Amino acid sequence: MSEEEFDCVVIGAGCAGPAAAKKAAELGLKVVLLEKSLAPGTKNVSGTCLNTAALIDPDLHYIMEGPVEREIKEIRMHHITPDRSTIIHEIPTGGILLLSIRRDHFDAWHTEQARKAGAEVKLGTTVVDIIEDIDYVKGVVTDKGDIYYGKVIIDAAGVNSIVGRKAGLIPKRTGTNMILYVTVNVELGKEVIDERFGDCIEYYLAPGIQYKTWPWIFPKNEVVTLGTGGYMDENLINEEFPSINTYMENFLNLPLVKEKLEGGKIVAWGLHLEYDEPIEKRVKNGLILTGEAGGFVIPFLGEGMPEAFFTGIYAAKAAKEAIEADDLSEEKLNETYEDLLQQNTFMQSFWYVGKENKESILTKTDREISEMMQNVIISGGFITNVVHNKWMKGAEEEDIELVKEGYDFLEFIQPYRQVASDFNEIYKKRRSQ
Amino acid sequence: MKFEIVVDFYPGDTGEFIKVNEENCTGCGMCAKFCTRDVWVQYDVIYRPSNLKQCVECGACWNVCEYNAVIFSEPAGGTGVKFTYG
């Protein structure tokens, strides 16, 4: 048993943890990053594609230097009913939409960046408890009984983080707040993937393959990853679907999918929980929750990794200011943290779009969802759907304010609708270094 | 396509990182219903995480238990499930 003191103790080497540890070290703080597995990115992580609209933020430019599996440039949407299959193939002009990554490779690289910046990294180190003293979180205890004291503890330990749970910030979550989903990785080899998928991600909606979510296939270098699942309410598991795997089995055996996976082999299977609501309180005296631990994920829109990077970085900045001011209180930490979150257009717009679309999904029948999804696909995605819904509702209720709200939002997100050329330029420069 | 569940684990003893508080357990079976890995087994009324070695640490059982009967901690450092692709 040992005891050590740091300015910052960061728990979890997924997306948020290395970002926080790197930034904290760059800001001159003495920081340690604790990871329970022997290699970063090998615990219960999810997230396979990075949204380039987030990476153009200068805080995230360095992320472009990480190991990339595939540069995603196209999207195919498959809408399948017993009567017909509708496939929309969208090819935006000249831009990389997403960067497909492998989490074991990427998180290991990211952790190495934190180490190079000056953070101490401890792998195979499981945090099982926190130390609190007069309402302040002061440190964490590992399964070996070692104690790491920190002026500020940054929790980046994921959806079920024991740090956030022990601190009373992470509650139990089910029903329409939590998504349970399964992934499988099918090895096909690079050449076959190039031919059958290319640099294109695919979404599917079909009977029996999802529960109020949308299944996807993301190509990597040698494998493709498939994911599906649904909200954890009383209808997710039933006689017809005794396990979440039933949805996946149906997905794999959908004729269109089956054909594309012909000759492939399942090399990995995964199971994940994702929280679909912001956590009420993300900061406590001496403690900041980031990434999935803080509920900064929008699984409905397939968003999560950039939010984790951002919140990790912002937590480190908040820690630095609090330590300098010698005030580690919730108020002080929250002041900087909330301010940075509020300024982030990418995150604000995704929260807004996620919330609006989730509301319309949960109140609709499966048939209505199918119709809405078709509209979403044809009319250019979830952002348009929000604006369209506001407009229609405003017309119906004769309330011009609703129409204005939709229009204002469209204006607000303009900078993020045309990022391709900016991104490509920065990306090219970063990759050539 | 043949659906296979392929899961890797780190070697080593995880310890009993999931336990049941038998006094709180009402035998409602929600833990078993949402467990994809058949970890939970019913004994008379209550459930126990008898097949903990199969657990992939998703936490569904802890989240769905309304009676605070699931005690969900962490496997010992460097043990438990090992994922790769994300």
Coordinates of C-alpha atoms in Angstrom, one line a residue:
Chain A
M1 CA 0.0 0.0 0.0
S2 CA 1.3 3.4 -1.0
E3 CA 0.2 7.0 -0.8
E4 CA 1.0 9.6 -3.4
E5 CA -0.1 13.2 -4.0
F6 CA -1.0 14.9 -7.2
D7 CA -2.6 18.1 -8.5
C8 CA -4.9 16.0 -10.7
V9 CA -5.9 12.3 -10.5
V10 CA -7.6 11.2 -13.7
I11 CA -9.4 7.9 -13.7
G12 CA -9.9 6.0 -17.0
A13 CA -7.8 5.9 -20.2
G14 CA -10.6 5.9 -22.7
C15 CA -11.4 9.1 -24.7
A16 CA -11.8 11.7 -21.9
G17 CA -9.1 10.5 -19.6
P18 CA -6.0 10.9 -21.9
A19 CA -7.4 14.2 -23.1
A20 CA -7.7 15.5 -19.6
A21 CA -4.3 14.1 -18.4
K22 CA -2.6 15.6 -21.5
K23 CA -4.1 19.0 -21.0
A24 CA -3.5 19.0 -17.3
A25 CA 0.2 18.2 -17.8
E26 CA 0.5 20.9 -20.5
L27 CA -0.9 23.4 -18.0
G28 CA 1.9 22.5 -15.7
L29 CA -0.1 20.3 -13.3
K30 CA 1.3 17.2 -11.6
V31 CA -1.1 14.5 -13.0
V32 CA -1.5 10.8 -12.9
L33 CA -3.8 8.8 -15.2
L34 CA -5.1 5.5 -13.8
E35 CA -6.5 2.8 -16.1
K36 CA -7.9 -0.5 -14.9
S37 CA -7.0 -2.6 -17.9
L38 CA -3.5 -3.5 -19.0
A39 CA -3.9 -1.7 -22.3
P40 CA -5.9 1.4 -22.9
G41 CA -9.1 1.0 -25.0
T42 CA -9.6 -2.7 -24.1
K43 CA -12.3 -2.3 -21.4
N44 CA -15.9 -1.7 -22.0
V45 CA -15.6 1.1 -24.5
S46 CA -17.8 2.1 -27.3
G47 CA -17.4 4.5 -30.1
T48 CA -15.9 3.8 -33.5
C49 CA -16.0 6.9 -35.7
L50 CA -14.8 10.4 -35.0
N51 CA -17.0 13.2 -36.3
T52 CA -14.7 15.6 -38.3
A53 CA -17.1 18.6 -37.5
A54 CA -15.8 18.4 -34.0
L55 CA -12.1 17.9 -34.9
I56 CA -11.9 21.3 -36.5
D57 CA -12.0 22.9 -33.0
P58 CA -8.4 23.9 -32.4
D59 CA -8.5 22.0 -29.0
L60 CA -8.9 18.8 -31.0
H61 CA -6.5 19.3 -33.9
Y62 CA -4.0 16.9 -32.4
I63 CA -6.5 14.1 -32.5
M64 CA -6.1 14.1 -36.3
E65 CA -2.6 12.7 -35.8
G66 CA -3.9 9.5 -34.2
P67 CA -4.1 6.1 -35.8
V68 CA -7.0 6.1 -38.3
E69 CA -8.5 2.9 -39.9
R70 CA -10.5 4.5 -42.7
E71 CA -11.4 8.0 -43.9
I72 CA -15.2 7.9 -44.2
K73 CA -16.5 10.0 -47.1
E74 CA -20.0 8.5 -47.9
I75 CA -23.2 7.4 -46.1
R76 CA -25.7 4.8 -47.2
M77 CA -29.1 4.6 -45.6
H78 CA -31.1 1.4 -45.9
H79 CA -34.8 1.5 -45.2
I80 CA -36.3 -1.9 -45.4
T81 CA -40.0 -2.8 -45.1
P82 CA -41.7 -6.1 -46.1
D83 CA -42.7 -4.4 -49.3
R84 CA -39.5 -2.8 -50.5
S85 CA -36.0 -1.7 -49.8
T86 CA -35.0 2.0 -50.2
I87 CA -31.3 2.8 -50.3
I88 CA -30.1 6.3 -50.3
H89 CA -26.4 6.8 -51.1
E90 CA -25.1 10.2 -50.0
I91 CA -21.8 11.4 -51.3
P92 CA -21.0 14.9 -50.0
T93 CA -18.7 16.9 -52.2
G94 CA -15.0 16.5 -51.4
G95 CA -15.0 15.9 -47.7
I96 CA -14.1 13.5 -45.0
L97 CA -17.1 13.0 -42.8
L98 CA -15.8 10.7 -40.2
L99 CA -12.6 9.0 -39.2
S100 CA -13.0 5.3 -38.4
I101 CA -10.8 4.1 -35.6
R102 CA -10.0 1.0 -33.5
R103 CA -10.2 1.9 -29.9
D104 CA -7.3 -0.3 -28.7
H105 CA -5.0 1.4 -31.1
F106 CA -6.4 4.8 -30.7
D107 CA -6.7 4.9 -26.9
A108 CA -3.1 3.6 -26.6
W109 CA -1.8 6.3 -28.9
H110 CA -3.9 8.9 -27.0
T111 CA -2.6 7.7 -23.6
E112 CA 1.0 7.9 -25.0
Q113 CA 0.3 11.6 -25.9
A114 CA -0.7 12.2 -22.3
R115 CA 2.5 10.5 -21.1
K116 CA 4.7 12.5 -23.5
A117 CA 3.1 15.7 -22.2
G118 CA 4.2 14.8 -18.7
A119 CA 1.4 12.8 -17.2
E120 CA 2.3 9.7 -15.2
V121 CA 0.3 6.7 -16.5
K122 CA -0.6 3.6 -14.3
L123 CA -2.1 0.7 -16.2
G124 CA -3.7 -2.4 -14.5
T125 CA -4.8 0.0 -11.7
T126 CA -8.4 -0.3 -10.6
V127 CA -10.1 2.4 -8.6
V128 CA -12.6 0.9 -6.2
D129 CA -13.4 3.8 -3.8
I130 CA -13.1 7.5 -3.2
I131 CA -11.8 9.4 -0.2
E132 CA -14.0 12.2 1.0
D133 CA -13.2 14.7 3.8
I134 CA -15.7 17.3 5.0
D135 CA -17.6 17.2 1.7
Y136 CA -14.5 17.4 -0.5
V137 CA -13.4 14.5 -2.7
K138 CA -9.7 14.2 -1.9
G139 CA -8.5 11.1 -3.5
V140 CA -9.1 7.5 -4.8
V141 CA -8.3 4.1 -3.5
T142 CA -7.3 1.2 -5.7
D143 CA -8.0 -2.5 -5.4
K144 CA -4.5 -3.0 -4.0
G145 CA -5.2 -0.4 -1.3
D146 CA -3.0 2.3 -2.8
I147 CA -4.2 5.8 -2.3
Y148 CA -3.9 8.6 -4.9
Y149 CA -4.6 12.0 -3.4
G150 CA -5.5 14.8 -5.9
K151 CA -6.5 18.4 -5.5
V152 CA -8.9 17.8 -8.3
I153 CA -10.2 14.3 -9.2
I154 CA -11.2 14.0 -12.9
D155 CA -13.6 11.1 -13.4
A156 CA -13.3 9.7 -16.9
A157 CA -14.2 6.1 -16.0
G158 CA -17.3 5.6 -18.2
V159 CA -21.0 5.1 -18.0
N160 CA -20.9 3.1 -14.7
S161 CA -17.9 4.9 -13.2
I162 CA -17.4 3.8 -9.6
V163 CA -16.0 7.2 -8.8
G164 CA -19.2 9.1 -9.9
R165 CA -21.4 6.4 -8.2
K166 CA -19.5 6.6 -4.9
A167 CA -19.7 10.4 -5.1
G168 CA -23.5 10.1 -5.5
L169 CA -23.5 11.8 -8.9
I170 CA -24.2 8.8 -11.1
P171 CA -27.7 7.3 -10.4
K172 CA -29.1 4.1 -11.7
R173 CA -30.6 4.5 -15.1
T174 CA -32.9 2.4 -17.2
G175 CA -35.9 2.8 -19.5
T176 CA -35.7 5.5 -22.1
N177 CA -32.7 7.0 -20.4
M178 CA -30.4 4.1 -21.2
I179 CA -29.4 2.3 -24.4
L180 CA -28.2 -1.3 -24.3
Y181 CA -26.5 -2.4 -27.5
V182 CA -24.4 -5.1 -28.9
T183 CA -21.5 -4.9 -31.5
V184 CA -19.8 -7.5 -33.6
N185 CA -16.7 -7.2 -35.6
V186 CA -16.6 -9.2 -38.8
E187 CA -13.2 -9.8 -40.4
L188 CA -13.4 -9.6 -44.2
G189 CA -9.9 -8.3 -45.2
K190 CA -9.1 -4.9 -46.6
E191 CA -9.7 -5.7 -50.3
V192 CA -13.2 -7.2 -49.7
I193 CA -14.2 -4.2 -47.5
D194 CA -12.9 -1.8 -50.2
E195 CA -15.1 -3.5 -52.7
R196 CA -18.3 -4.1 -50.7
F197 CA -18.3 -1.1 -48.4
G198 CA -15.6 1.3 -49.5
D199 CA -15.2 4.4 -47.4
C200 CA -18.9 4.4 -46.6
I201 CA -20.8 3.9 -43.4
E202 CA -24.2 2.3 -43.6
Y203 CA -27.3 2.6 -41.5
Y204 CA -30.3 0.2 -41.6
L205 CA -33.9 0.3 -40.5
A206 CA -35.8 -3.0 -40.8
P207 CA -38.3 -5.0 -38.9
G208 CA -36.8 -7.0 -36.0
I209 CA -33.3 -5.6 -36.1
Q210 CA -33.5 -2.6 -33.7
Y211 CA -35.6 -1.2 -30.9
K212 CA -36.1 2.6 -31.4
T213 CA -32.5 3.0 -32.5
W214 CA -30.8 2.5 -35.8
P215 CA -28.3 -0.2 -36.6
W216 CA -25.1 0.6 -38.4
I217 CA -22.1 -0.9 -40.1
F218 CA -18.8 1.0 -39.9
P219 CA -15.9 -0.2 -42.0
K220 CA -12.5 -0.3 -40.4
N221 CA -9.3 -1.5 -42.2
E222 CA -9.6 -5.3 -41.9
V223 CA -13.0 -5.6 -40.2
V224 CA -16.4 -4.0 -40.3
T225 CA -18.2 -3.3 -37.0
L226 CA -21.9 -3.8 -36.7
G227 CA -24.0 -2.3 -33.9
T228 CA -27.6 -2.5 -32.8
G229 CA -29.8 -2.4 -29.7
G230 CA -32.4 -0.3 -28.0
Y231 CA -33.7 1.7 -25.1
M232 CA -33.8 -0.4 -21.9
D233 CA -37.5 -0.2 -21.2
E234 CA -39.9 -3.1 -20.6
N235 CA -40.3 -3.8 -24.3
L236 CA -36.6 -4.4 -25.2
I237 CA -36.4 -7.9 -24.0
N238 CA -39.5 -10.1 -24.6
E239 CA -40.5 -13.5 -25.9
E240 CA -39.7 -12.7 -29.5
F241 CA -36.4 -11.0 -28.4
P242 CA -35.2 -13.0 -25.4
S243 CA -31.8 -11.3 -25.7
I244 CA -30.3 -8.2 -27.2
N245 CA -28.4 -10.7 -29.4
T246 CA -31.6 -11.6 -31.2
Y247 CA -31.7 -8.1 -32.8
M248 CA -28.0 -8.6 -33.9
E249 CA -28.7 -12.1 -35.2
N250 CA -31.6 -10.7 -37.3
F251 CA -29.4 -7.8 -38.5
L252 CA -26.6 -10.2 -39.6
N253 CA -29.1 -12.3 -41.4
L254 CA -30.9 -9.5 -43.2
P255 CA -30.5 -10.6 -46.9
L256 CA -28.8 -7.3 -47.9
V257 CA -26.3 -7.5 -45.0
K258 CA -25.7 -11.3 -45.2
E259 CA -24.6 -10.9 -48.8
K260 CA -22.1 -8.2 -47.9
L261 CA -20.7 -10.3 -45.0
E262 CA -20.4 -13.5 -47.1
G263 CA -17.1 -15.3 -46.3
G264 CA -16.5 -13.1 -43.2
K265 CA -15.8 -14.3 -39.7
I266 CA -16.9 -12.8 -36.4
V267 CA -13.7 -12.0 -34.5
A268 CA -15.1 -9.9 -31.6
W269 CA -18.3 -9.3 -29.9
G270 CA -19.1 -6.4 -27.5
L271 CA -21.8 -5.2 -25.2
H272 CA -22.3 -1.6 -24.1
L273 CA -24.6 0.6 -22.1
E274 CA -25.0 4.3 -23.0
Y275 CA -26.7 6.9 -21.0
D276 CA -29.0 9.1 -23.1
E277 CA -29.6 12.1 -20.8
P278 CA -27.2 14.6 -19.3
I279 CA -26.3 14.0 -15.7
E280 CA -28.0 16.4 -13.4
K281 CA -24.9 17.4 -11.5
R282 CA -21.4 16.8 -13.0
V283 CA -19.3 18.6 -10.5
K284 CA -18.7 18.3 -6.7
N285 CA -16.1 19.8 -4.4
G286 CA -12.8 18.4 -5.7
L287 CA -14.4 16.3 -8.4
I288 CA -15.4 16.7 -12.1
L289 CA -17.2 14.1 -14.2
T290 CA -16.2 13.9 -17.9
G291 CA -17.1 11.9 -21.0
E292 CA -19.6 9.1 -20.5
A293 CA -19.2 9.3 -16.7
G294 CA -20.7 12.8 -17.0
G295 CA -23.5 11.7 -19.4
F296 CA -21.8 13.7 -22.2
V297 CA -22.9 11.2 -24.9
I298 CA -25.7 11.3 -27.4
P299 CA -26.0 7.6 -28.4
F300 CA -29.2 8.4 -30.4
L301 CA -27.0 10.4 -32.8
G302 CA -24.0 8.1 -32.5
E303 CA -22.1 10.9 -30.8
G304 CA -19.8 10.6 -27.8
M305 CA -16.0 10.6 -28.4
P306 CA -15.6 14.3 -29.3
E307 CA -17.8 15.2 -26.3
A308 CA -15.4 13.1 -24.1
F309 CA -12.3 14.8 -25.6
F310 CA -13.8 18.2 -25.0
T311 CA -15.0 17.6 -21.5
G312 CA -11.7 16.0 -20.5
I313 CA -9.8 19.1 -21.8
Y314 CA -12.3 21.5 -20.1
A315 CA -12.1 19.6 -16.8
A316 CA -8.3 20.0 -16.9
K317 CA -8.7 23.8 -17.6
A318 CA -11.2 24.1 -14.7
A319 CA -8.8 22.2 -12.4
K320 CA -5.9 24.5 -13.3
E321 CA -7.9 27.6 -12.5
A322 CA -9.3 26.2 -9.3
I323 CA -5.9 25.1 -8.1
E324 CA -4.4 28.5 -9.0
A325 CA -7.2 30.3 -7.1
D326 CA -6.8 27.9 -4.2
D327 CA -10.5 27.2 -4.4
L328 CA -11.5 23.6 -5.2
S329 CA -15.1 24.1 -4.4
E330 CA -17.9 22.9 -6.7
E331 CA -18.8 26.5 -7.5
K332 CA -15.3 27.4 -8.6
L333 CA -14.8 24.2 -10.7
N334 CA -18.3 24.5 -12.2
E335 CA -17.8 28.2 -13.1
T336 CA -15.0 27.4 -15.7
Y337 CA -16.4 24.0 -16.7
E338 CA -19.9 25.2 -17.5
D339 CA -18.6 28.3 -19.2
L340 CA -16.5 26.2 -21.6
L341 CA -19.3 23.8 -22.2
Q342 CA -21.7 26.7 -23.0
Q343 CA -19.2 28.1 -25.5
N344 CA -18.9 24.9 -27.5
T345 CA -21.2 25.2 -30.5
F346 CA -20.6 21.6 -31.6
M347 CA -21.8 20.2 -28.3
Q348 CA -24.6 22.6 -27.8
S349 CA -26.0 21.8 -31.3
F350 CA -25.8 18.0 -30.8
W351 CA -27.6 18.2 -27.5
Y352 CA -30.3 20.2 -29.0
V353 CA -30.7 18.0 -32.1
G354 CA -30.5 14.9 -30.0
K355 CA -33.1 16.1 -27.5
E356 CA -35.6 17.2 -30.2
N357 CA -35.3 14.0 -32.2
K358 CA -35.4 11.7 -29.2
E359 CA -38.7 13.3 -28.2
S360 CA -40.2 12.7 -31.6
I361 CA -39.0 9.1 -31.6
L362 CA -40.3 8.2 -28.2
T363 CA -43.7 9.5 -28.8
K364 CA -44.2 7.8 -32.1
T365 CA -45.2 4.2 -33.1
D366 CA -42.8 2.0 -35.0
R367 CA -44.6 2.8 -38.3
E368 CA -44.4 6.5 -37.6
I369 CA -40.8 6.2 -36.8
S370 CA -40.1 4.5 -40.1
E371 CA -41.9 7.3 -41.9
M372 CA -40.0 9.9 -40.0
M373 CA -36.7 8.2 -40.7
Q374 CA -37.5 8.1 -44.4
N375 CA -38.1 11.9 -44.2
V376 CA -34.9 12.3 -42.2
I377 CA -33.0 10.4 -44.8
I378 CA -34.5 12.1 -47.8
S379 CA -34.6 15.6 -46.4
G380 CA -31.0 15.7 -45.3
G381 CA -30.7 14.4 -41.8
F382 CA -31.5 15.1 -38.2
I383 CA -30.7 18.8 -38.3
T384 CA -33.2 19.4 -41.0
N385 CA -35.7 17.3 -39.1
V386 CA -35.5 19.6 -36.1
V387 CA -36.0 22.8 -38.2
H388 CA -38.8 21.1 -40.2
N389 CA -40.6 20.0 -37.0
K390 CA -40.4 23.4 -35.5
W391 CA -41.7 25.0 -38.7
M392 CA -44.6 22.6 -39.0
K393 CA -45.5 22.9 -35.4
G394 CA -45.4 26.7 -35.6
A395 CA -47.7 26.6 -38.6
E396 CA -50.1 24.2 -36.9
E397 CA -50.2 26.2 -33.7
E398 CA -50.0 29.6 -35.5
D399 CA -47.0 30.4 -33.4
I400 CA -44.4 32.3 -35.3
E401 CA -42.0 32.0 -32.3
L402 CA -41.6 28.3 -33.0
V403 CA -40.8 29.0 -36.7
K404 CA -38.2 31.6 -35.6
E405 CA -36.7 29.1 -33.1
G406 CA -36.1 26.7 -36.0
Y407 CA -34.7 29.4 -38.2
D408 CA -32.4 30.7 -35.4
F409 CA -31.1 27.2 -34.9
L410 CA -30.3 26.8 -38.6
E411 CA -28.3 30.1 -38.5
F412 CA -26.6 29.0 -35.3
I413 CA -25.2 25.7 -36.7
Q414 CA -24.2 27.2 -40.1
P415 CA -20.4 27.2 -39.2
Y416 CA -20.7 23.5 -38.7
R417 CA -22.5 22.6 -41.9
Q418 CA -19.7 23.6 -44.2
V419 CA -16.5 22.3 -42.7
A420 CA -15.2 19.9 -45.3
S421 CA -12.5 22.1 -46.9
D422 CA -11.3 23.5 -43.6
F423 CA -11.0 20.0 -42.2
N424 CA -9.3 18.5 -45.2
E425 CA -6.6 21.3 -45.1
I426 CA -5.9 20.9 -41.4
Y427 CA -6.1 17.1 -41.6
K428 CA -3.6 16.9 -44.5
K429 CA -1.2 19.2 -42.7
R430 CA -1.4 17.3 -39.4
R431 CA -1.0 13.9 -41.1
S432 CA 2.0 15.0 -43.0
Q433 CA 3.9 16.0 -39.9
Chain B
M1 CA -24.4 -15.7 -41.1
K2 CA -23.6 -17.8 -38.1
F3 CA -23.8 -15.6 -35.0
E4 CA -20.9 -16.2 -32.6
I5 CA -20.1 -14.5 -29.3
V6 CA -16.4 -14.2 -29.2
V7 CA -15.1 -12.7 -26.0
D8 CA -11.5 -12.3 -24.7
F9 CA -10.6 -12.1 -21.1
Y10 CA -7.4 -11.0 -19.3
P11 CA -6.0 -13.9 -17.2
G12 CA -6.1 -13.6 -13.4
D13 CA -8.7 -13.6 -10.7
T14 CA -11.2 -10.7 -11.0
G15 CA -12.4 -11.2 -7.4
E16 CA -16.2 -11.1 -6.7
F17 CA -16.8 -7.8 -8.2
I18 CA -20.5 -8.4 -8.5
K19 CA -22.4 -9.6 -5.5
V20 CA -25.9 -9.9 -4.4
N21 CA -27.3 -8.4 -1.2
E22 CA -29.5 -11.4 -0.4
E23 CA -31.7 -9.5 2.1
N24 CA -32.6 -6.9 -0.5
C25 CA -33.2 -9.4 -3.4
T26 CA -36.9 -10.0 -4.1
G27 CA -36.3 -12.4 -6.9
C28 CA -37.9 -10.1 -9.5
G29 CA -35.4 -11.3 -12.0
M30 CA -34.7 -8.0 -13.8
C31 CA -30.9 -8.6 -13.4
A32 CA -31.3 -12.0 -15.3
K33 CA -33.6 -10.5 -17.9
F34 CA -31.3 -7.8 -19.0
C35 CA -28.1 -9.9 -18.6
T36 CA -26.8 -10.9 -22.0
R37 CA -24.3 -13.3 -20.6
D38 CA -26.4 -15.5 -18.3
V39 CA -24.4 -14.5 -15.3
W40 CA -27.5 -14.5 -12.9
V41 CA -29.0 -17.8 -11.7
Q42 CA -32.1 -18.2 -9.6
Y43 CA -31.9 -20.2 -6.3
D44 CA -35.3 -20.7 -4.8
V45 CA -36.4 -17.1 -4.8
I46 CA -33.2 -15.0 -5.0
Y47 CA -30.7 -14.6 -7.8
R48 CA -26.9 -15.0 -7.5
P49 CA -24.2 -14.0 -10.0
S50 CA -23.0 -17.6 -10.3
N51 CA -21.5 -17.3 -13.7
L52 CA -19.4 -14.2 -13.0
K53 CA -16.6 -15.5 -15.2
Q54 CA -18.8 -14.8 -18.2
C55 CA -19.5 -11.2 -17.2
V56 CA -18.4 -8.4 -19.6
E57 CA -18.9 -5.7 -17.0
C58 CA -21.7 -3.8 -18.8
G59 CA -23.5 -2.9 -15.6
A60 CA -27.1 -3.6 -16.9
C61 CA -27.9 -5.7 -13.8
W62 CA -26.9 -2.9 -11.4
N63 CA -28.8 -0.3 -13.3
V64 CA -32.1 -2.3 -13.6
C65 CA -32.2 -3.5 -9.9
E66 CA -34.8 -1.4 -8.1
Y67 CA -34.0 -3.0 -4.7
N68 CA -30.3 -2.2 -4.4
A69 CA -29.6 -5.9 -4.3
V70 CA -26.8 -5.8 -6.9
I71 CA -23.4 -4.8 -5.6
F72 CA -21.4 -3.8 -8.6
S73 CA -17.7 -3.0 -8.1
E74 CA -14.7 -3.4 -10.4
P75 CA -12.6 -6.5 -11.3
A76 CA -9.1 -6.5 -9.9
G77 CA -6.5 -4.4 -11.8
G78 CA -5.6 -5.9 -15.2
T79 CA -8.3 -8.6 -15.1
G80 CA -11.7 -9.1 -16.6
V81 CA -13.1 -8.6 -20.1
K82 CA -10.8 -7.5 -22.9
F83 CA -12.2 -5.7 -25.9
T84 CA -10.3 -4.5 -28.9
Y85 CA -12.2 -2.6 -31.6
G86 CA -14.6 -0.5 -29.5

